CSV table of C-alpha atoms in Angstrom, one decimal:
chain,number,residue,atom,x,y,z
A,1,SER,CA,14.1,-40.6,12.4
A,2,TYR,CA,14.9,-41.3,8.8
A,3,GLU,CA,17.6,-39.5,7.0
A,4,LEU,CA,18.7,-38.9,3.3
A,5,THR,CA,22.5,-38.5,3.2
A,6,GLN,CA,23.9,-36.0,0.2
A,7,PRO,CA,27.6,-34.9,-0.1
A,8,PRO,CA,27.9,-31.1,1.1
A,9,SER,CA,29.6,-29.8,-1.8
A,10,VAL,CA,30.3,-30.9,-5.6
A,11,SER,CA,32.7,-28.7,-7.9
A,12,VAL,CA,32.9,-29.1,-11.5
A,13,SER,CA,34.2,-26.8,-14.4
A,14,PRO,CA,31.7,-25.7,-17.3
A,15,GLY,CA,31.1,-28.3,-19.7
A,16,GLN,CA,32.0,-31.3,-17.4
A,17,THR,CA,29.5,-33.8,-15.7
A,18,ALA,CA,28.3,-33.3,-12.1
A,19,ARG,CA,26.9,-36.2,-10.3
A,20,ILE,CA,25.2,-35.6,-6.9
A,21,THR,CA,24.1,-38.8,-5.1
A,22,CYS,CA,21.4,-39.3,-2.1
A,23,SER,CA,21.3,-42.2,0.1
A,24,GLY,CA,18.5,-43.6,2.1
A,25,ASP,CA,17.4,-47.1,3.5
A,26,ALA,CA,14.0,-46.6,2.3
A,27,LEU,CA,14.9,-45.6,-1.3
A,28,PRO,CA,14.3,-49.1,-2.9
A,29,LYS,CA,10.7,-48.5,-1.7
A,30,GLN,CA,10.0,-44.8,-2.2
A,31,TYR,CA,10.5,-42.7,-5.2
A,32,ALA,CA,13.1,-39.7,-4.9
A,33,TYR,CA,12.9,-36.3,-6.4
A,34,TRP,CA,15.3,-33.4,-6.7
A,35,TYR,CA,15.1,-29.7,-6.5
A,36,GLN,CA,17.3,-27.0,-7.7
A,37,GLN,CA,17.5,-23.8,-5.5
A,38,LYS,CA,19.2,-20.7,-6.1
A,39,PRO,CA,19.9,-18.1,-3.8
A,40,GLY,CA,16.9,-16.0,-2.6
A,41,GLN,CA,14.4,-18.3,-4.5
A,42,ALA,CA,12.0,-21.1,-3.9
A,43,PRO,CA,13.1,-24.5,-4.8
A,44,VAL,CA,12.3,-26.0,-8.3
A,45,LEU,CA,11.6,-29.6,-9.1
A,46,VAL,CA,14.0,-30.9,-11.7
A,47,ILE,CA,13.6,-34.7,-11.3
A,48,ASN,CA,10.6,-36.7,-10.1
A,49,THR,CA,9.8,-40.4,-9.6
A,50,ASP,CA,13.7,-41.0,-9.6
A,51,THR,CA,14.1,-40.5,-13.3
A,52,GLU,CA,11.6,-38.3,-15.1
A,53,ARG,CA,12.3,-34.7,-15.9
A,54,PRO,CA,9.4,-32.2,-15.7
A,55,SER,CA,8.7,-30.3,-18.7
A,56,GLY,CA,10.7,-27.2,-18.9
A,57,ILE,CA,13.9,-28.7,-17.5
A,58,PRO,CA,16.7,-29.0,-19.7
A,59,GLU,CA,17.7,-32.2,-21.1
A,60,ARG,CA,21.2,-32.3,-19.4
A,61,PHE,CA,19.2,-33.0,-16.2
A,62,SER,CA,18.9,-36.5,-15.4
A,63,GLY,CA,18.4,-39.0,-12.4
A,64,ALA,CA,19.1,-42.7,-11.7
A,65,SER,CA,18.4,-45.0,-8.9
A,66,SER,CA,20.1,-48.2,-7.8
A,67,GLY,CA,19.4,-49.9,-4.5
A,68,THR,CA,19.6,-47.3,-1.5
A,69,THR,CA,21.1,-44.6,-3.8
A,70,VAL,CA,19.8,-42.2,-6.3
A,71,THR,CA,21.8,-39.8,-8.3
A,72,LEU,CA,21.2,-36.4,-10.0
A,73,THR,CA,23.5,-35.9,-13.0
A,74,ILE,CA,24.0,-32.7,-14.6
A,75,SER,CA,25.8,-33.3,-18.1
A,76,GLY,CA,27.4,-30.4,-19.6
A,77,VAL,CA,27.3,-28.3,-16.7
A,78,GLN,CA,26.5,-24.3,-17.1
A,79,ALA,CA,27.3,-21.6,-15.0
A,80,GLU,CA,23.6,-21.1,-14.5
A,81,ASP,CA,23.4,-24.5,-12.8
A,82,GLU,CA,25.4,-23.2,-9.8
A,83,ALA,CA,22.6,-23.7,-7.0
A,84,ASP,CA,21.9,-26.0,-4.0
A,85,TYR,CA,20.4,-29.2,-5.0
A,86,TYR,CA,18.1,-31.4,-2.6
A,87,CYS,CA,16.7,-34.8,-2.7
A,88,GLN,CA,13.4,-35.6,-1.2
A,89,SER,CA,11.4,-38.7,-0.6
A,90,ALA,CA,9.5,-40.3,2.4
A,91,ASP,CA,10.2,-42.8,5.1
A,92,SER,CA,9.2,-46.5,4.4
A,93,SER,CA,5.6,-46.1,5.4
A,94,GLY,CA,5.2,-43.1,3.3
A,95,THR,CA,4.0,-41.1,6.4
A,96,TYR,CA,7.0,-38.6,6.6
A,97,VAL,CA,8.5,-36.5,4.0
A,98,VAL,CA,12.2,-36.3,4.2
A,99,PHE,CA,14.7,-33.9,2.4
A,100,GLY,CA,18.4,-34.6,2.2
A,101,GLY,CA,20.7,-32.1,3.6
A,102,GLY,CA,21.6,-30.5,0.3
A,103,THR,CA,24.5,-30.2,-2.0
A,104,LYS,CA,26.2,-27.0,-3.1
A,105,LEU,CA,27.1,-27.2,-6.5
A,106,THR,CA,29.8,-24.8,-7.6
A,107,VAL,CA,30.9,-24.4,-11.2
A,108,LEU,CA,34.4,-23.4,-11.2
B,1,GLU,CA,-2.0,-20.6,-13.7
B,2,VAL,CA,-1.5,-22.2,-10.2
B,3,GLN,CA,0.0,-19.8,-7.6
B,4,LEU,CA,0.6,-20.3,-3.8
B,5,VAL,CA,0.9,-16.4,-2.5
B,6,GLN,CA,2.3,-16.4,1.1
B,7,SER,CA,1.7,-13.7,3.8
B,8,GLY,CA,4.6,-11.0,4.3
B,9,ALA,CA,7.6,-11.1,6.3
B,10,GLU,CA,7.3,-10.8,9.9
B,11,VAL,CA,9.2,-9.5,13.1
B,12,LYS,CA,8.1,-10.9,16.4
B,13,LYS,CA,9.7,-11.2,20.0
B,14,PRO,CA,10.2,-14.4,21.8
B,15,GLY,CA,6.9,-15.6,23.5
B,16,GLU,CA,4.6,-14.0,21.0
B,17,SER,CA,2.2,-15.8,18.8
B,18,LEU,CA,2.2,-15.7,14.9
B,19,ARG,CA,0.0,-17.2,12.1
B,20,ILE,CA,1.2,-17.0,8.5
B,21,SER,CA,-0.8,-17.6,5.3
B,22,CYS,CA,-0.5,-19.4,2.2
B,23,LYS,CA,-3.5,-18.6,-0.5
B,24,GLY,CA,-3.8,-21.0,-3.3
B,25,SER,CA,-5.2,-20.0,-6.7
B,26,GLY,CA,-5.7,-21.5,-10.2
B,27,TYR,CA,-6.8,-24.8,-8.6
B,28,SER,CA,-9.0,-26.2,-6.1
B,29,LEU,CA,-7.1,-26.1,-2.9
B,30,THR,CA,-8.9,-29.2,-1.5
B,31,SER,CA,-7.4,-31.2,-4.5
B,32,PHE,CA,-3.8,-31.4,-3.3
B,33,TRP,CA,-2.2,-31.5,0.1
B,34,ILE,CA,-0.4,-28.5,1.3
B,35,SER,CA,3.1,-28.8,3.0
B,36,TRP,CA,5.1,-26.1,4.9
B,37,VAL,CA,8.7,-26.3,4.7
B,38,ARG,CA,11.3,-24.5,7.1
B,39,GLN,CA,14.5,-23.1,6.0
B,40,VAL,CA,17.0,-21.5,8.6
B,41,PRO,CA,19.3,-19.1,6.8
B,42,GLY,CA,22.2,-20.8,5.2
B,43,LYS,CA,20.7,-24.3,5.9
B,44,GLY,CA,18.8,-26.9,4.3
B,45,LEU,CA,15.0,-27.7,3.6
B,46,GLU,CA,13.0,-29.4,6.5
B,47,TRP,CA,9.7,-30.7,6.1
B,48,MET,CA,7.4,-29.5,9.0
B,49,GLY,CA,4.0,-31.0,8.3
B,50,ARG,CA,1.0,-31.2,6.0
B,51,ILE,CA,-2.5,-30.8,5.8
B,52,ASP,CA,-5.5,-32.2,3.6
B,53,PRO,CA,-7.5,-29.0,3.0
B,54,GLY,CA,-10.4,-31.3,2.1
B,55,ASP,CA,-10.8,-32.8,5.5
B,56,SER,CA,-8.3,-30.6,7.6
B,57,TYR,CA,-6.3,-34.1,8.3
B,58,THR,CA,-2.8,-33.3,9.4
B,59,ASN,CA,0.3,-34.8,10.3
B,60,TYR,CA,3.6,-33.5,11.4
B,61,SER,CA,7.3,-34.0,11.5
B,62,PRO,CA,8.1,-35.4,15.0
B,63,SER,CA,10.5,-32.5,15.1
B,64,PHE,CA,7.9,-30.2,15.0
B,65,GLN,CA,5.0,-31.8,16.2
B,66,GLY,CA,3.4,-29.8,19.3
B,67,HIS,CA,5.3,-26.6,18.2
B,68,VAL,CA,3.3,-25.7,15.5
B,69,THR,CA,-0.1,-26.0,14.1
B,70,ILE,CA,-1.2,-26.3,10.6
B,71,SER,CA,-4.6,-25.6,9.4
B,72,ALA,CA,-6.7,-24.6,6.4
B,73,ASP,CA,-9.9,-22.7,5.6
B,74,LYS,CA,-10.9,-24.2,2.1
B,75,SER,CA,-13.5,-21.4,1.6
B,76,ILE,CA,-10.9,-19.0,1.0
B,77,SER,CA,-8.4,-21.4,-0.5
B,78,THR,CA,-5.9,-20.7,2.4
B,79,ALA,CA,-3.4,-22.9,4.6
B,80,TYR,CA,-1.8,-21.6,7.5
B,81,LEU,CA,1.0,-22.3,9.8
B,82,GLN,CA,1.0,-20.8,13.2
B,83,TRP,CA,3.0,-20.8,16.5
B,84,SER,CA,1.7,-19.7,20.1
B,85,SER,CA,4.8,-19.0,21.5
B,86,LEU,CA,7.7,-18.0,19.1
B,87,GLN,CA,11.5,-18.8,20.1
B,88,VAL,CA,14.5,-17.2,18.7
B,89,SER,CA,15.2,-20.7,17.1
B,90,ASP,CA,12.1,-20.1,15.0
B,91,THR,CA,13.9,-17.6,12.9
B,92,ALA,CA,13.7,-18.9,9.3
B,93,MET,CA,11.9,-18.7,6.0
B,94,TYR,CA,9.0,-20.6,5.7
B,95,TYR,CA,7.7,-21.9,2.4
B,96,CYS,CA,4.4,-23.6,1.6
B,97,ALA,CA,4.2,-26.3,-1.1
B,98,ARG,CA,1.6,-28.2,-3.1
B,99,ARG,CA,2.2,-31.8,-3.0
B,100,TYR,CA,1.2,-33.5,-6.2
B,101,ASN,CA,-0.5,-36.9,-5.5
B,102,SER,CA,1.4,-37.8,-2.4
B,103,SER,CA,4.8,-37.4,-4.3
B,104,TRP,CA,6.6,-34.4,-5.4
B,105,PHE,CA,6.1,-30.6,-4.5
B,106,ASP,CA,5.1,-28.8,-8.0
B,107,TYR,CA,4.2,-25.5,-6.8
B,108,TRP,CA,5.9,-23.5,-4.0
B,109,GLY,CA,4.9,-20.2,-2.5
B,110,GLN,CA,7.6,-17.2,-2.5
B,111,GLY,CA,8.4,-17.8,1.2
B,112,THR,CA,7.8,-15.9,4.5
B,113,LEU,CA,10.7,-14.8,6.4
B,114,VAL,CA,9.8,-15.0,10.1
B,115,THR,CA,12.3,-13.2,12.4
B,116,VAL,CA,12.2,-13.7,16.1
B,117,SER,CA,14.4,-11.3,18.1
B,118,SER,CA,14.2,-9.7,21.6
């Protein structure tokens, strides 16, 4: 079955830049989306269609795509950004939704 | 305002059946697919399957096919996730989510915690 691969954890100091990658063979064909999930809360969309930031999401969140890897970048990380981040996409046929395993962002 | 409101937490024994619900408001349920997503405590998000409430067409992740059933009653704007025989391994938080134009999930329910224990 199709999988998206994320690093389990990323740690940065406040004000630094955090980069979280997501790799999958179908990413050149299928868009990727990014969600932020804080403890006890439902996920919240922070990036759609690889690079677009929904309204209400701070400008420090951005997305990029290159081949089989998409990247979520958080510039000037703040303490409130500490959370789990998940990428989401679909298999090459678009039939099945897939989530990455999640990355825990720790703000030191 | 678009909202997805899920039914409350459940505690069940292995082998019991269960149906949890997700009621949409602020939009027409038939306009967007509804998916169910599982999150085992301390683990990641897993897509279980989805339904088109307009025609009740479903498709399931191979990991969940045959173990759960997704349905909807458009007359009351509600989607359902049900089990005929729960297992301890079904203990998890379950979210419903609205999928925008076959792409991203733009609205999520608050989650329903299902605990299965003897």
